[in-house]
mmCIF file of C-alpha atoms in Angstrom:
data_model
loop_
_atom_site.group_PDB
_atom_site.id
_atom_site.type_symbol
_atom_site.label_atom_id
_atom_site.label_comp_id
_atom_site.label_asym_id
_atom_site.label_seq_id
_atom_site.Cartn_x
_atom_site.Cartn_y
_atom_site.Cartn_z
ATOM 1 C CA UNK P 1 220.452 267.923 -14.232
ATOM 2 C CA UNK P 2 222.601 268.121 -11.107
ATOM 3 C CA UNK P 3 224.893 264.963 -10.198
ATOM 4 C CA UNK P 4 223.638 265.488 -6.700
ATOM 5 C CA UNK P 5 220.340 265.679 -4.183
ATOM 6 C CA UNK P 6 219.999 269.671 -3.596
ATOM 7 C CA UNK P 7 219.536 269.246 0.417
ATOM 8 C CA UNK P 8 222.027 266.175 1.494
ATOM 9 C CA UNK P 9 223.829 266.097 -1.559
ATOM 10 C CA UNK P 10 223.337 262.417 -1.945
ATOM 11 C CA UNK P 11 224.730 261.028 -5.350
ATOM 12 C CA UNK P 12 222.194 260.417 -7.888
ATOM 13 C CA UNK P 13 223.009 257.588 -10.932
ATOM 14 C CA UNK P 14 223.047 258.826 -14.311
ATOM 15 C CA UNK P 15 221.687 257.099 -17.375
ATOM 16 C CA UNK P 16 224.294 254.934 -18.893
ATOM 17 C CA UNK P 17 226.372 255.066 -16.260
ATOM 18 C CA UNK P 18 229.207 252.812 -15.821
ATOM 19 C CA UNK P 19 229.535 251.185 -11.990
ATOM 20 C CA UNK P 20 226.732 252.714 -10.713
ATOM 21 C CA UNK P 21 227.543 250.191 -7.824
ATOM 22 C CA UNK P 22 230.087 253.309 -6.193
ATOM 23 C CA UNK P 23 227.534 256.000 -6.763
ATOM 24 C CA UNK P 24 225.035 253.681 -5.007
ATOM 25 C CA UNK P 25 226.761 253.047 -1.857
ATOM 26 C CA UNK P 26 228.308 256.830 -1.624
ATOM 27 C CA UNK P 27 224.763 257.244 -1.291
ATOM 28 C CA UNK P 28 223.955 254.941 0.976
ATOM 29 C CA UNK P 29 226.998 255.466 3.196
ATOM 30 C CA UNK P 30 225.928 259.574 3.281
ATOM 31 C CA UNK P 31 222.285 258.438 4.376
ATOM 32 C CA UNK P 32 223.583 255.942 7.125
ATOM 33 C CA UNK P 33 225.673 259.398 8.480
ATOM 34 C CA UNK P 34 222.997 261.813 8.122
ATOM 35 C CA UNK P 35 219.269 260.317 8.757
ATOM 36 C CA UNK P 36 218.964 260.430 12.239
ATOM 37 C CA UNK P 37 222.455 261.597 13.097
ATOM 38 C CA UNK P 38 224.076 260.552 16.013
ATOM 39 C CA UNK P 39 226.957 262.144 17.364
ATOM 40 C CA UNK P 40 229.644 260.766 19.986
ATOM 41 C CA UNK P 41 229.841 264.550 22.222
ATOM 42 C CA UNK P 42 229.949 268.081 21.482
ATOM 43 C CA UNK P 43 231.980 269.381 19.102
ATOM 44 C CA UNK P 44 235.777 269.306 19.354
ATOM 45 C CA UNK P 45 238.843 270.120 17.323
ATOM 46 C CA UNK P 46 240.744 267.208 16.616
ATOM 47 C CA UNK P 47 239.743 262.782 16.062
ATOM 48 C CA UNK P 48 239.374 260.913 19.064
ATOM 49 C CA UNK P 49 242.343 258.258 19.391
ATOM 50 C CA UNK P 50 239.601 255.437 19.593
ATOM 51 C CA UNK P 51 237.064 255.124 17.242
ATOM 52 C CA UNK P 52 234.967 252.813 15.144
ATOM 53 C CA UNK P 53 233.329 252.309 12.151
ATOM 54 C CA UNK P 54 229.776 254.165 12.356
ATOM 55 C CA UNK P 55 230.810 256.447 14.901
ATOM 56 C CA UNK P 56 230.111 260.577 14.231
ATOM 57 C CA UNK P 57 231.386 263.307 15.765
ATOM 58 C CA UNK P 58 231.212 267.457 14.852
ATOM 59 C CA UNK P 59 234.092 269.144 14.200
ATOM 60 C CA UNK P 60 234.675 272.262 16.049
ATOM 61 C CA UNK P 61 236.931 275.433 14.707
ATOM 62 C CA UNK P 62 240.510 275.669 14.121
ATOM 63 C CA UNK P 63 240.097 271.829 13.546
ATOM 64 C CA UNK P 64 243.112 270.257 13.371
ATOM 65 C CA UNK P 65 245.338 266.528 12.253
ATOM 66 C CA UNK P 66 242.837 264.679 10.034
ATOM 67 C CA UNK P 67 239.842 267.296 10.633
ATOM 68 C CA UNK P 68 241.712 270.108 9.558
ATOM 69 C CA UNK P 69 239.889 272.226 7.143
ATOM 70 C CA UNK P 70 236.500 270.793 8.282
ATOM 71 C CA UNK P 71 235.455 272.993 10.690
ATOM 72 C CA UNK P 72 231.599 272.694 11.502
ATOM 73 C CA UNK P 73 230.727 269.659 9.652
ATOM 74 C CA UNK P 74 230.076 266.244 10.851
ATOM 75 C CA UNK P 75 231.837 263.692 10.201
ATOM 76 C CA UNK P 76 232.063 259.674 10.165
ATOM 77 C CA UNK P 77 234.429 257.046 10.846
ATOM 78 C CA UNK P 78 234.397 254.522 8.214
ATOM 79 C CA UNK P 79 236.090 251.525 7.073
ATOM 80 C CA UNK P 80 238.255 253.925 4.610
ATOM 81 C CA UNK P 81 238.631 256.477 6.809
ATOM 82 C CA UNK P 82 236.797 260.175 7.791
ATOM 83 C CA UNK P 83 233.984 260.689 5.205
ATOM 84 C CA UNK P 84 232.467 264.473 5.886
ATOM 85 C CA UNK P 85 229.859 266.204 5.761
ATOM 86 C CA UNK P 86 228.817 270.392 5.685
ATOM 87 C CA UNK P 87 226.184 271.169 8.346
ATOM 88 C CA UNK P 88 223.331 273.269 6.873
ATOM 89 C CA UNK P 89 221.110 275.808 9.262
ATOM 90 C CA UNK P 90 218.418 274.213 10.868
ATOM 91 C CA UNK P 91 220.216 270.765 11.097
ATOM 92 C CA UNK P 92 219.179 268.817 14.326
ATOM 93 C CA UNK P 93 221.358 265.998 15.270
ATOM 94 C CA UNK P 94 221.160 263.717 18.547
ATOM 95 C CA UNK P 95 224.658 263.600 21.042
ATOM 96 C CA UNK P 96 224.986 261.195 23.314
ATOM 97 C CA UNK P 97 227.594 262.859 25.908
ATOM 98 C CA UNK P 98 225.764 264.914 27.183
ATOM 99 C CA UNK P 99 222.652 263.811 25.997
ATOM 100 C CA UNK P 100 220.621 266.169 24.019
ATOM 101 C CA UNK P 101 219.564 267.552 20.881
ATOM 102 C CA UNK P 102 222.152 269.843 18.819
ATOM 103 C CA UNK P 103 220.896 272.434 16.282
ATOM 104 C CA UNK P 104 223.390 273.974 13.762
ATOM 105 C CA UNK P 105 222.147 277.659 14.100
ATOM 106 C CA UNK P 106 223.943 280.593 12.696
ATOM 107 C CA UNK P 107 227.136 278.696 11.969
ATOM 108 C CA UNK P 108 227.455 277.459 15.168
ATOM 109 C CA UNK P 109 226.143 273.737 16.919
ATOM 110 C CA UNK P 110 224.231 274.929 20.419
ATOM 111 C CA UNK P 111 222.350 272.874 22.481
ATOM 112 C CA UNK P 112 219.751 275.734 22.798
ATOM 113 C CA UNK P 113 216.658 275.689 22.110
ATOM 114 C CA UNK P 114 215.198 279.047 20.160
ATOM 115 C CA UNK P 115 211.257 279.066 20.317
ATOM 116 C CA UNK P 116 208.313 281.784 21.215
ATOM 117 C CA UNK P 117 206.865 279.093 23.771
ATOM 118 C CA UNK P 118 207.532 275.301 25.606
ATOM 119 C CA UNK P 119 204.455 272.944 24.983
ATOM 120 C CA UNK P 120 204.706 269.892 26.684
ATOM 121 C CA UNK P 121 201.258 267.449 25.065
ATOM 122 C CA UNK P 122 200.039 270.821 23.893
ATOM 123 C CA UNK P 123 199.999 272.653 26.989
ATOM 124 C CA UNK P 124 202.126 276.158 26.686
ATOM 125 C CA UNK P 125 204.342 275.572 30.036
ATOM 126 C CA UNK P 126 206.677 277.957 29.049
ATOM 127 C CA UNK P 127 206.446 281.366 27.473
ATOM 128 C CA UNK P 128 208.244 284.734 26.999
ATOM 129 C CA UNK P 129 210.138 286.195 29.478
ATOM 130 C CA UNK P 130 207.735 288.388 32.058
ATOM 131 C CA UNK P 131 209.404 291.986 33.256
ATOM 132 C CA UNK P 132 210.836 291.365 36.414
ATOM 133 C CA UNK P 133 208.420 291.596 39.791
ATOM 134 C CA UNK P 134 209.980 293.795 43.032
ATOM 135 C CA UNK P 135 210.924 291.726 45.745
ATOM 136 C CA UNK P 136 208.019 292.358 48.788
ATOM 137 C CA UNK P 137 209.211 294.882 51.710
ATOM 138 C CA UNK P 138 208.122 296.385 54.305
ATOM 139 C CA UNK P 139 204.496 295.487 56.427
ATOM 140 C CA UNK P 140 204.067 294.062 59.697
ATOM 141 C CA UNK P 141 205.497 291.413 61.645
ATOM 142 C CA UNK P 142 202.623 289.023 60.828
ATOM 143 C CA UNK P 143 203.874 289.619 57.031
ATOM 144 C CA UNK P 144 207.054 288.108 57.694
ATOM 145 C CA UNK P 145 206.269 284.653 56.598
ATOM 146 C CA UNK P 146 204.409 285.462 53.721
ATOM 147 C CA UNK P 147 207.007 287.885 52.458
ATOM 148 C CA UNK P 148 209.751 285.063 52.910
ATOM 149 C CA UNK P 149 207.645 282.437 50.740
ATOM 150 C CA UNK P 150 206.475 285.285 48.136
ATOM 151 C CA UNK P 151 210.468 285.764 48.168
ATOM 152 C CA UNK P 152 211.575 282.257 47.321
ATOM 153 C CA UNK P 153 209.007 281.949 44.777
ATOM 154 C CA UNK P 154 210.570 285.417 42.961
ATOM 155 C CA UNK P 155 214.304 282.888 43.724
ATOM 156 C CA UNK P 156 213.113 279.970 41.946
ATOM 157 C CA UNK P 157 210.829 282.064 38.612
ATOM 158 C CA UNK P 158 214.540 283.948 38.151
ATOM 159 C CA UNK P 159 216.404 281.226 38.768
ATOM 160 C CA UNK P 160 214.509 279.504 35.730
ATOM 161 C CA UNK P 161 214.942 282.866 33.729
ATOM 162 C CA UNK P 162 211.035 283.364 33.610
ATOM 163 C CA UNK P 163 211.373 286.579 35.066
ATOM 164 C CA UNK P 164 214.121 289.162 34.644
ATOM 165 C CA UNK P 165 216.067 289.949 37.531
#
């Protein structure tokens, strides 16, 4: 039997065991970090000079002081100092500055978003990228103005990356 949860790695009390009081609140402690992560900002490479107890932030490469050799993970301020934790792909966690969701994808925390379509109360708003559409030239006069609004409708459908350029 393994001494810890296969997915969070949470602690787990054995039979028997002596002070299962410390195993108990490493595991609570890991789930207060990790279920519904919060972090303070994106990631960065060193601890912020003010901090306090709760607080998470992700640790970016080539961490360094107190982070160093944590690159990646999250970690937590606590009342006896950093406790860490190894991202895992697919991890979602919420940051306040800027606010958004961050995904730990491929190694790396982006604020992307990777998906075949946008649905918005099941409504596909957004799909895959069309081939891009010629600009409009050439016709009469009279064409002008429709050829100017056909034109700033191409602006705006690029501008969103719907269409390719």
């Amino acid at each position: 039997m393994n001494d810890l949860t296969s997915r969070l790695g949470f602690p787990l009390l054995a039979a028997g065991q002596s002070q299962k009081e410390v195993t108990h609140n490493e595991a609570l402690l890991r789930a207060d970090m990790l279920v519904q992560a919060v972090v303070e900002g994106l990631p960065q490479p060193q601890p912020p000079a003010a901090r306090a107890p709760g607080q998470c932030w992700l640790v970016d490469a080539a961490a360094q002081g107190d982070w160093a050799g944590h690159d990646g993970q999250l970690t937590q301020w606590t009342e006896g100092g950093w406790r860490f934790f190894g991202a895992f792909e697919g991890m979602a966690v919420w940051c306040r500055t800027p606010a958004g969701m961050l995904h730990h994808i491929g190694g790396n925390w982006t604020r992307d978003i990777d998906a075949g379509a946008l649905r918005i109360d099941g409504n596909r708003v957004v799909g895959a990228r069309q081939p891009a559409i010629v600009s409009p030239v050439g016709g009469q006069i009279a064409d002008a103005e429709a050829r100017s609004a056909i034109s700033q409708i191409l602006v705006v459908l690029r501008a969103h990356g719907l269409i390719s350029t």
